[in-house]
CSV table of C-alpha atoms and ligand atoms in Angstrom, one decimal:
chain,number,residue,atom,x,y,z
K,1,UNK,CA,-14.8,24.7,7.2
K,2,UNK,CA,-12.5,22.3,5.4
K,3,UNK,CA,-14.8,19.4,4.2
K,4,UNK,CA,-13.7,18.1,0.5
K,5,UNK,CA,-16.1,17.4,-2.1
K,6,UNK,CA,-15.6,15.9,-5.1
K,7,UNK,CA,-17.5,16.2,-8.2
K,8,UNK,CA,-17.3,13.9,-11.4
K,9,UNK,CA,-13.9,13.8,-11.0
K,10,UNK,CA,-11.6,12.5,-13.9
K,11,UNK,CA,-8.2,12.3,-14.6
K,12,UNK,CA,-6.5,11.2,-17.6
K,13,UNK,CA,-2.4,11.4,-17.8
K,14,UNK,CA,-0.7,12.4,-20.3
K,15,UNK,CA,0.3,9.1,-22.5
K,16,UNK,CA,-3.8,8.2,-22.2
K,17,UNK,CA,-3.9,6.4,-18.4
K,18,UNK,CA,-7.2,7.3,-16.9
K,19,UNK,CA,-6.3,7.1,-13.6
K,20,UNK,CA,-9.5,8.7,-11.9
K,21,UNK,CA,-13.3,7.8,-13.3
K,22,UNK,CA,-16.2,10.4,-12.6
K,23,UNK,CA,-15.2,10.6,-8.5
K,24,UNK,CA,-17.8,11.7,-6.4
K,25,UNK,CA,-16.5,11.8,-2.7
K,26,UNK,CA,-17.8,14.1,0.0
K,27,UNK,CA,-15.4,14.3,3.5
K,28,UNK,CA,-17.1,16.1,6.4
K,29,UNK,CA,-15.8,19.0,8.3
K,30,UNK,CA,-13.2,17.4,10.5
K,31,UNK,CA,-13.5,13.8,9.8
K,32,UNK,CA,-10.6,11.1,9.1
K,33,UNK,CA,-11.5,9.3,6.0
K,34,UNK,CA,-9.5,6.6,5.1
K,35,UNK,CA,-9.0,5.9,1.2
K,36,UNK,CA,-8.6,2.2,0.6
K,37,UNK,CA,-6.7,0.5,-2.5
K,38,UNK,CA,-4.3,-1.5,-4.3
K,39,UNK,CA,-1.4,0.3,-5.6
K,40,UNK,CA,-2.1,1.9,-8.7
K,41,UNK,CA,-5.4,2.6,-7.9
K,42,UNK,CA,-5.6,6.3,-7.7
K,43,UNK,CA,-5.2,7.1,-4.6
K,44,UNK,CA,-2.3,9.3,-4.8
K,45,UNK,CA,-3.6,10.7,-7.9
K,46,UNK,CA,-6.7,11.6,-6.1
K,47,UNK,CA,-4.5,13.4,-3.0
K,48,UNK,CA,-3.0,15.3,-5.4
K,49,UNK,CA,-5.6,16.9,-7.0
K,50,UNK,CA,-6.8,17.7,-3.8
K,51,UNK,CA,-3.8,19.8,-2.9
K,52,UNK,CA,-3.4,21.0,-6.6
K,53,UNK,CA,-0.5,19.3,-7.4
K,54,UNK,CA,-1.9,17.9,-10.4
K,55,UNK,CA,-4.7,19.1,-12.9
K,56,UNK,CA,-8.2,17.8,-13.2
K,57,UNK,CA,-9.1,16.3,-16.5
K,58,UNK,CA,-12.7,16.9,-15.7
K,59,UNK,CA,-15.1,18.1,-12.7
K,60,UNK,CA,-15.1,20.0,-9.6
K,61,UNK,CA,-12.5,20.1,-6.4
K,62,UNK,CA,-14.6,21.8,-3.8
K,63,UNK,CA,-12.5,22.6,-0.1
K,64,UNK,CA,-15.1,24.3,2.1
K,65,UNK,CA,-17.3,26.1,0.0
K,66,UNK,CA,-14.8,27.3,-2.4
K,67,UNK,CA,-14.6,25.6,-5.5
K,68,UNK,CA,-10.4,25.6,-5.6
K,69,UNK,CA,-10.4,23.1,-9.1
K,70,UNK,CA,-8.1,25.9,-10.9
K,71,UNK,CA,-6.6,27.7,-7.9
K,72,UNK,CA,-3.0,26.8,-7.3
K,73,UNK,CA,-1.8,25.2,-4.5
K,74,UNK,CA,-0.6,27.9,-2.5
K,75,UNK,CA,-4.2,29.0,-2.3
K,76,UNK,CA,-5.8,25.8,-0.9
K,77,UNK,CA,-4.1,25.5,3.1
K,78,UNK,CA,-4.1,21.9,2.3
K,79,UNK,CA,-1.1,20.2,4.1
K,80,UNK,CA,0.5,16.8,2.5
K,81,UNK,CA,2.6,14.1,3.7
K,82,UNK,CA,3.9,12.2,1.2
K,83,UNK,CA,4.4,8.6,0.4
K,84,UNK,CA,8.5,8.7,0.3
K,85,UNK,CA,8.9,12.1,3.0
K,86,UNK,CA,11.4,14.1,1.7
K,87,UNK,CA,12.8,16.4,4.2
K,88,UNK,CA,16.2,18.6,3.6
K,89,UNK,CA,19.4,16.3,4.9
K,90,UNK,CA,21.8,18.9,5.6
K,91,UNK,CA,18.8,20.7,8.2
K,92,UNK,CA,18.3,19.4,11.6
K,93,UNK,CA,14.3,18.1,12.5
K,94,UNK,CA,13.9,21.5,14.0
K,95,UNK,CA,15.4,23.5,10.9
K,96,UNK,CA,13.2,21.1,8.9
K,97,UNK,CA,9.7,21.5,11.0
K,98,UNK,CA,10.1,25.3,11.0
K,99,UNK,CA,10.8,25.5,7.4
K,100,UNK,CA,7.2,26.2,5.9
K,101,UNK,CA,7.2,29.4,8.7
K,102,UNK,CA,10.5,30.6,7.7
K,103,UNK,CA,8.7,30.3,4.1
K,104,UNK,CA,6.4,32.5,5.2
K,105,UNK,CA,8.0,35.2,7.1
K,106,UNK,CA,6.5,34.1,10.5
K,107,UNK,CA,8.2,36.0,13.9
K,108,UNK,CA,11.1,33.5,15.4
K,109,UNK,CA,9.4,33.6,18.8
K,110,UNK,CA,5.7,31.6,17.5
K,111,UNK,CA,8.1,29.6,15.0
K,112,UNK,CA,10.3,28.3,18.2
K,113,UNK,CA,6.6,27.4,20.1
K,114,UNK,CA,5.1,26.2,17.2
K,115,UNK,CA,7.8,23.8,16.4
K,116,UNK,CA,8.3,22.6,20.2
K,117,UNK,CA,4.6,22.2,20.3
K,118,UNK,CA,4.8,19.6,17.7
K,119,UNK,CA,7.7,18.2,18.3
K,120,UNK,CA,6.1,17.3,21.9
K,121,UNK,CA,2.7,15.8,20.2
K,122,UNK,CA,5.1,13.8,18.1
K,123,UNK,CA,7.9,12.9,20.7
K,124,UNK,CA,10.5,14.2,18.6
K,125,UNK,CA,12.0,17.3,21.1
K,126,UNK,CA,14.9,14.6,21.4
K,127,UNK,CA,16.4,14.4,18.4
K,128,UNK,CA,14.9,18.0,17.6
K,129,UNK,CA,18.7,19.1,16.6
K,130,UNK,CA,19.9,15.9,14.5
K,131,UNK,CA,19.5,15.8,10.7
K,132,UNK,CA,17.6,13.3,9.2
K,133,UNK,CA,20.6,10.9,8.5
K,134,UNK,CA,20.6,10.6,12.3
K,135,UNK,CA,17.5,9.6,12.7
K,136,UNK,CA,15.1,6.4,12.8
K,137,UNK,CA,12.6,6.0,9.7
K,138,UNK,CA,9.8,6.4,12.1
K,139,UNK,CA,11.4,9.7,13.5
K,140,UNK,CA,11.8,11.1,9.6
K,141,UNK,CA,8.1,10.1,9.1
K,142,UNK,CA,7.2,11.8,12.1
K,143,UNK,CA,9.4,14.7,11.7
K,144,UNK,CA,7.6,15.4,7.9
K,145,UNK,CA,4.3,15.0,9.7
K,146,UNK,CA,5.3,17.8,12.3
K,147,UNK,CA,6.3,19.9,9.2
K,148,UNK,CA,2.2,19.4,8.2
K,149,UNK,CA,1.5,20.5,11.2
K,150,UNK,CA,3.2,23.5,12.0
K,151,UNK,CA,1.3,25.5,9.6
K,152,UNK,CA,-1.7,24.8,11.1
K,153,UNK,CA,-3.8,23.6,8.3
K,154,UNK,CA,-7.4,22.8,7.5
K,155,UNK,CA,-7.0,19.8,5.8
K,156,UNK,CA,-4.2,17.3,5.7
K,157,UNK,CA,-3.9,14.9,3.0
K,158,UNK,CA,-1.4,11.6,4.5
K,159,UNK,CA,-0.5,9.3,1.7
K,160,UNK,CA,0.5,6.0,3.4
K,161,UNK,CA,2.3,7.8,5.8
K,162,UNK,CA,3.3,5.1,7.9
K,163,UNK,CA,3.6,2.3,4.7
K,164,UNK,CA,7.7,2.2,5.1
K,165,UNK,CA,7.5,1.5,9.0
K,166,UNK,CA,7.8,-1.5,11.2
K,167,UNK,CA,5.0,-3.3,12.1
K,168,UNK,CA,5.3,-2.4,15.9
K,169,UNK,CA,6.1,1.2,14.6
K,170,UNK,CA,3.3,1.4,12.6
K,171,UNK,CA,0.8,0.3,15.3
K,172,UNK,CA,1.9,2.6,17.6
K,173,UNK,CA,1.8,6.0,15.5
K,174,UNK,CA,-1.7,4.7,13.9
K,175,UNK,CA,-2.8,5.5,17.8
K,176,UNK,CA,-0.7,8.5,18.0
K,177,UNK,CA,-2.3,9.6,14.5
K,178,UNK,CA,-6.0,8.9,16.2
K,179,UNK,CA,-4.9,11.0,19.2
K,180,UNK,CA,-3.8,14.0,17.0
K,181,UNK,CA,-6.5,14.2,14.6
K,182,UNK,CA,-8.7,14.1,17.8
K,183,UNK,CA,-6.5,17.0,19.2
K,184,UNK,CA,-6.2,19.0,16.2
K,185,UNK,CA,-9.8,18.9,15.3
K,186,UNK,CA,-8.6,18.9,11.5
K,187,UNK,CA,-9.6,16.9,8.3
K,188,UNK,CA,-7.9,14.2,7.5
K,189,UNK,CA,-7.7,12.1,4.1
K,190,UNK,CA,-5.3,8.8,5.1
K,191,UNK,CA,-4.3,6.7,2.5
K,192,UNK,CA,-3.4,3.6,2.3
K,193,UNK,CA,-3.4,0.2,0.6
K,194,UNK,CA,-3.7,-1.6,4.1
K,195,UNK,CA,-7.1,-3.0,4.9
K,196,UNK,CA,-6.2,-3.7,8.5
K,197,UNK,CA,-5.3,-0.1,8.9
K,198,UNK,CA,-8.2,1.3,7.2
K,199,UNK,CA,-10.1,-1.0,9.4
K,200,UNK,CA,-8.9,0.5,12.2
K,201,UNK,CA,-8.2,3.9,11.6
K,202,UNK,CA,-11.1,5.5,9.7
K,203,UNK,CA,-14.5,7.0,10.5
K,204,UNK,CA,-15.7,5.8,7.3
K,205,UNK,CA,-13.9,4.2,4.5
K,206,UNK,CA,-13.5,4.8,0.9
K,207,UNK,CA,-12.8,1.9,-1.7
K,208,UNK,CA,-10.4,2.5,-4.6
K,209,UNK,CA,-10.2,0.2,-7.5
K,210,UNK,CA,-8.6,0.9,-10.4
K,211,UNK,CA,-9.9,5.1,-10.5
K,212,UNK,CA,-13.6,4.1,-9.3
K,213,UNK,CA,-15.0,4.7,-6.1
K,214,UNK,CA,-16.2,1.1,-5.0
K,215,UNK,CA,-17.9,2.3,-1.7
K,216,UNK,CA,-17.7,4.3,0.7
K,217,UNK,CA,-18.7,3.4,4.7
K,218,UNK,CA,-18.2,3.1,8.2
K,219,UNK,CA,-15.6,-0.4,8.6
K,220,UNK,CA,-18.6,-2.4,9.2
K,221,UNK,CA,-20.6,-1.3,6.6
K,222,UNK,CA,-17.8,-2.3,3.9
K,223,UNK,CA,-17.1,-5.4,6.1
K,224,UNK,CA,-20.5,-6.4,6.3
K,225,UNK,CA,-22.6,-5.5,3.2
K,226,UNK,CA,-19.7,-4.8,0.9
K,227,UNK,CA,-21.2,-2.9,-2.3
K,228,UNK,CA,-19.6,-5.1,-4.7
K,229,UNK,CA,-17.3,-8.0,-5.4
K,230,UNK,CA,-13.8,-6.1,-5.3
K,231,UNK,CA,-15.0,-4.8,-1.9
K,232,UNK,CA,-15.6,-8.0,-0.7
K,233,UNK,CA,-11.9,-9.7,-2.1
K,234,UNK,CA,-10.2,-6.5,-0.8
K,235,UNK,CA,-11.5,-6.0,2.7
K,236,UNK,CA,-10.9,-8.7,5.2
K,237,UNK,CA,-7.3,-10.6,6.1
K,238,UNK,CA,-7.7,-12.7,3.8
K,239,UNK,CA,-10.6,-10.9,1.8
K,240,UNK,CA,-13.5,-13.0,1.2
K,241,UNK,CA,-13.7,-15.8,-1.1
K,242,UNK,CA,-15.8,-15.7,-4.4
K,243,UNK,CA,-16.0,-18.5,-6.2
K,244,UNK,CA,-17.6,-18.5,-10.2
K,245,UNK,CA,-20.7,-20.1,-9.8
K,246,UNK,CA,-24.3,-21.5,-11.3
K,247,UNK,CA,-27.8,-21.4,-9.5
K,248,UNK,CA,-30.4,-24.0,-10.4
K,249,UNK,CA,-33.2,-25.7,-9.8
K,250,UNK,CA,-36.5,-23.4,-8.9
K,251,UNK,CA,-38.3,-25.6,-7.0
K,252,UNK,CA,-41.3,-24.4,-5.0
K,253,UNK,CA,-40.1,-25.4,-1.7
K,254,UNK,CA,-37.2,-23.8,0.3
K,255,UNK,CA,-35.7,-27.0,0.4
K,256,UNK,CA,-36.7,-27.9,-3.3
K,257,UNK,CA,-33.5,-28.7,-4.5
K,258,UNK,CA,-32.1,-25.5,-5.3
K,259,UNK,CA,-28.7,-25.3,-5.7
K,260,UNK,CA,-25.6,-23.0,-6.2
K,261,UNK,CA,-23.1,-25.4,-8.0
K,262,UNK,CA,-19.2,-23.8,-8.2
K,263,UNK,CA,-16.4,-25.9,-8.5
K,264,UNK,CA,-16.4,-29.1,-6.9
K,265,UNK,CA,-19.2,-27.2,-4.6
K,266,UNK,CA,-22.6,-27.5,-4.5
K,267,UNK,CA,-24.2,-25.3,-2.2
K,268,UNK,CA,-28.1,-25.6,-1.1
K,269,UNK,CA,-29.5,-22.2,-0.8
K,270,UNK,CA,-32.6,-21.4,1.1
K,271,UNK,CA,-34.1,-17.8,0.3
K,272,UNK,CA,-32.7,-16.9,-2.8
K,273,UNK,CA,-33.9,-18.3,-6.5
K,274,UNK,CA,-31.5,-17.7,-9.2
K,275,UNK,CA,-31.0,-19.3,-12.2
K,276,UNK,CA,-27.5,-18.9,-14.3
K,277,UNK,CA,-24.3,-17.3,-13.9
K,278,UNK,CA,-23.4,-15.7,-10.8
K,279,UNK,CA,-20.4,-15.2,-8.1
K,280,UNK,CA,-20.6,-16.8,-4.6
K,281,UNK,CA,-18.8,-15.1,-1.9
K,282,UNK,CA,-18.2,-16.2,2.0
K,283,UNK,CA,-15.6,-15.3,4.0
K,284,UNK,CA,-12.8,-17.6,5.5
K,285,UNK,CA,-14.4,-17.8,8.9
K,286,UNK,CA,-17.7,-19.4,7.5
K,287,UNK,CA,-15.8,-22.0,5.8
K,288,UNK,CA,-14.9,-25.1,7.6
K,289,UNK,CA,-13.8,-28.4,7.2
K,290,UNK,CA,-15.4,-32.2,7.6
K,291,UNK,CA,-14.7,-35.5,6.7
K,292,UNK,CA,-14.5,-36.3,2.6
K,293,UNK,CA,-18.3,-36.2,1.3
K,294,UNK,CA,-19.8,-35.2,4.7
K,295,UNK,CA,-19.8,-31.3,3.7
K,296,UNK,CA,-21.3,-29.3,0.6
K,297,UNK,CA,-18.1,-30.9,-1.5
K,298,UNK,CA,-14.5,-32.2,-1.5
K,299,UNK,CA,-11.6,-29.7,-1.8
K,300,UNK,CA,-8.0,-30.5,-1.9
K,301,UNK,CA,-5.4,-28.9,0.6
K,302,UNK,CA,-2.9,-26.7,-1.2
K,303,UNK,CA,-1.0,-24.5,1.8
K,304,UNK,CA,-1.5,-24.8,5.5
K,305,UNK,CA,-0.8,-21.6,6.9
K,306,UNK,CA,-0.7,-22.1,11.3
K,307,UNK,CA,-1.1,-18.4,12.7
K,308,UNK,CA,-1.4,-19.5,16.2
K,309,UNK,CA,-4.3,-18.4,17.4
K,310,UNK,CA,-6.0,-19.5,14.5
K,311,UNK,CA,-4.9,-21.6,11.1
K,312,UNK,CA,-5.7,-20.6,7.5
K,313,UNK,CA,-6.1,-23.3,5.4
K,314,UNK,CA,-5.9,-22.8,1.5
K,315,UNK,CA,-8.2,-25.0,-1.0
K,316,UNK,CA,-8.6,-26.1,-4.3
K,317,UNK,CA,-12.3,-26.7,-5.0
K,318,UNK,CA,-12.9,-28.2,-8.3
K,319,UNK,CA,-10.4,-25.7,-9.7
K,320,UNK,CA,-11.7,-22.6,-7.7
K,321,UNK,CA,-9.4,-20.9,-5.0
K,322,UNK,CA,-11.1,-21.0,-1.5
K,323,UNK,CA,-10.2,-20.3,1.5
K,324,UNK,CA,-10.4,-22.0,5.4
K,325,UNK,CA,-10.0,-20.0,8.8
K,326,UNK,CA,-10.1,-22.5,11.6
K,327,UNK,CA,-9.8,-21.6,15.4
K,328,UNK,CA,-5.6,-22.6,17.0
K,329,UNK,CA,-4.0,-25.4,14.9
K,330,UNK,CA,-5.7,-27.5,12.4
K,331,UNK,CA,-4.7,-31.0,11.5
K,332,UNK,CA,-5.0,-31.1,8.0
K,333,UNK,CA,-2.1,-31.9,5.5
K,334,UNK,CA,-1.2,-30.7,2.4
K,335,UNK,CA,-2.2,-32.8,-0.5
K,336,UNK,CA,-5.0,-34.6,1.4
K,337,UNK,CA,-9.0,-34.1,0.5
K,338,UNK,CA,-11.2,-32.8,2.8
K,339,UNK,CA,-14.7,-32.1,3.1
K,340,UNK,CA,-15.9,-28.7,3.0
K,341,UNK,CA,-18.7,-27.0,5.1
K,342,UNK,CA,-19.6,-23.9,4.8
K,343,UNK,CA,-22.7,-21.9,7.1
K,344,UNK,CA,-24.9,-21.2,4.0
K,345,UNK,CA,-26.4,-17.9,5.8
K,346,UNK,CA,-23.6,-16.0,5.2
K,347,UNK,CA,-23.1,-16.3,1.6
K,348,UNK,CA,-23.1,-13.1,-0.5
K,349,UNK,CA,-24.3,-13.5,-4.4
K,350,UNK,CA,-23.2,-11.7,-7.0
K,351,UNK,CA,-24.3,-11.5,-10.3
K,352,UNK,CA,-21.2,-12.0,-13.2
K,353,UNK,CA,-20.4,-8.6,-13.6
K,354,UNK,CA,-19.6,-8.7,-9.9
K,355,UNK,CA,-22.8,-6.8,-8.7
K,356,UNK,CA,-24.5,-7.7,-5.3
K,357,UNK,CA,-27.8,-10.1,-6.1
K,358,UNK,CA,-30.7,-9.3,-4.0
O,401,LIG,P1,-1.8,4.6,-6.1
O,401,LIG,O1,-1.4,5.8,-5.4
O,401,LIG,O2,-3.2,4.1,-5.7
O,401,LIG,O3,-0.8,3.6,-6.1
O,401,LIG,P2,-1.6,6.4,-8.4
O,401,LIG,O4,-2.5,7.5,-8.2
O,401,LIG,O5,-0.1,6.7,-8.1
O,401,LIG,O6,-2.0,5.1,-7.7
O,401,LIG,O7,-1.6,5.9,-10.0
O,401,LIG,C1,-2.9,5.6,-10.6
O,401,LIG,C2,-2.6,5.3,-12.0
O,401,LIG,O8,-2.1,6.4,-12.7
O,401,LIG,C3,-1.6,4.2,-12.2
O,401,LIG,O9,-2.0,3.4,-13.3
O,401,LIG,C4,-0.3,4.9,-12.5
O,401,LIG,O10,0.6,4.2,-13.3
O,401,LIG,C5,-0.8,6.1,-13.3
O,401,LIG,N1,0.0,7.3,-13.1
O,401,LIG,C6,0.3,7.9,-11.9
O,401,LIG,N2,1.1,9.0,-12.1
O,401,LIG,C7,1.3,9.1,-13.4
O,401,LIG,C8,1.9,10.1,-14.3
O,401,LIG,N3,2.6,11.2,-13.8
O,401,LIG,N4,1.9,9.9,-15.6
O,401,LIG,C9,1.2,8.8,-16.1
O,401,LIG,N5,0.5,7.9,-15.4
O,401,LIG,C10,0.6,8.1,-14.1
O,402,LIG,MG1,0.3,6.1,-4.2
């Protein structure tokens, strides 16, 4: 069993930076949980209290059913791949694979198979006698992964393993990650501050900001009904747009005049009454644009950003950042007004503290 639980976690560096905030995070038996977050988060901090690396301030590191908070790291069969891998230069891959089994005495014959075994999963046997000088960043990354592997752990702990790659690279070994925590049957913690790659990659999904745990979900449940506002802003290319709003008007009807006003906006809402300050969030794809004063406002174009298969069009609304995704190329120019629509049932309110409303 290598679930990971953790209980009230906190930790505070010395100098006084709280990095973590009372973390309670549960990973099941041989799941691949992604942990999402801006650098300087906590992410790493979190990994490395995991593995023991660093002490806990404050509550409980559970791995299995053993509470391992004070054991040292030799004690928790916790593999980690680092942000920056740092393997030995002056050993080839294969010296470097086998080097946590030499550590440990293990016979020559299981090391060779061992290390040929991963080298295979990871396409390395090629450059299996070059030293890492000689070989791509992707092969180094993949060569400190095989390392991990060799030892045949529980529970691996990958801090943005693939951060320093290629975008083509990085695509590719995301699949070839999937196919080995599928093979291996291990636990996985990935980190990264990639939303697209936490989209894709993980069984569920856990939110970092600034050393709270946000949420924690499948992709579409932090997509969909994200738990709060820095959910919604991080998750989403771009995240979604919240702009700092005011409800009014009560009236009795659902079309009695009620209003959500927010910069140059003024957005009729249906189901909802609320009165004061609040956040207004919608994504990119639920805002369009019309003709000057045929839409919920006028917004001014700041950036056009053509993608292809789709534009992204960036607007100032009364003073309040919002963004446009339109389908293939818009024709909108910079410095214009436009008029801007937006499909009013798939607004999110929050209230000013950045909590969901209703
Ligand atoms: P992330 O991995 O999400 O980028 P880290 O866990 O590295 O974030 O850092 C979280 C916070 O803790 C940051 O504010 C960082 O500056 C601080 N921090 C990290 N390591 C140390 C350290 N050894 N001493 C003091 N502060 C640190
Ligand atoms: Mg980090």
């Amino acid at each position: 069993m290598a679930s990971v639980t953790l209980r009230r976690l906190s930790k505070v560096y010395d100098g006084g930076v709280q990095a973590l905030h009372h973390l309670d995070l549960e990973v099941r038996d041989g799941e691949l949980l992604v942990l999402l977050g801006p650098s300087g988060s906590g992410k790493t901090t979190i990994l490395r209290c995991i593995a023991g690396l660093e002490e806990v301030t404050t509550g409980e590191v559970v791995i299995g059913e053993r509470v391992v908070t004070n054991e040292p790291p030799a004690a928790r069969d916790v593999a980690m791949v680092f942000q920056s891998p740092a393997l030995y230069p002056h050993l080839t891959v294969r010296d470097n694979i086998a080097f946590p089994l030499e550590l440990r005495g293990v016979a020559r014959t299981q090391i060779t198979r061992r290390v040929l075994e991963a080298a295979t999963r990871l396409h390395l046997e090629r450059v299996l006698e070059r030293r890492p000088g000689q070989i791509s960043e992707g092969e180094r990354q993949r060569a400190a992964l095989g390392r991990a592997m060799v030892r045949g752990p529980q529970l691996f702990l990958l801090d943005e393993p693939l951060s320093r790659l290629d975008a083509q690279l990085r695509i590719e070994l995301r699949g070839e990650l999937l196919a080995l925590h599928r093979a291996l049957g291990a636990t996985m913690i990935y980190v990264t501050h990639d939303q697209t790659e936490a989209m894709t990659m993980g069984q569920r999904i856990a939110v970092l900001h600034e050393g709270r745990l946000r949420q924690t979900g499948t992709p579409e449940e932090v997509y969909q009904r994200p738990a709060d506002v820095h959910v919604a802003r991080f998750i989403g290319t771009p995240g979604m747009n919240v702009l700092q709003g005011k409800g009014r008007g009560t009236g009795e009807k659902a079309d009695g005049g009620r209003v959500i006003e927010a910069g140059s906006l003024a957005i009729p809402i249906e189901l909802t009454t609320y009165e004061g300050e609040l956040q207004v969030g919608i994504r990119p794809e639920y805002v369009g644009l019309c003709a000057v004063d045929k839409g919920v406002g006028n917004a001014d174009v700041l950036v056009v950003e053509p993608l292809g298969s789709e534009t992204l069009i960036h607007l100032n609304a009364g003073g309040q950042p919002l963004v446009a995704r339109v389908p293939g190329f818009a024709d909108v120019r910079v410095g214009t007004q436009v008029g801007v629509k937006v499909d009013r049932r798939r607004l999110y309110l929050f209230d000013s503290a950045g909590a969901p409303l209703g």
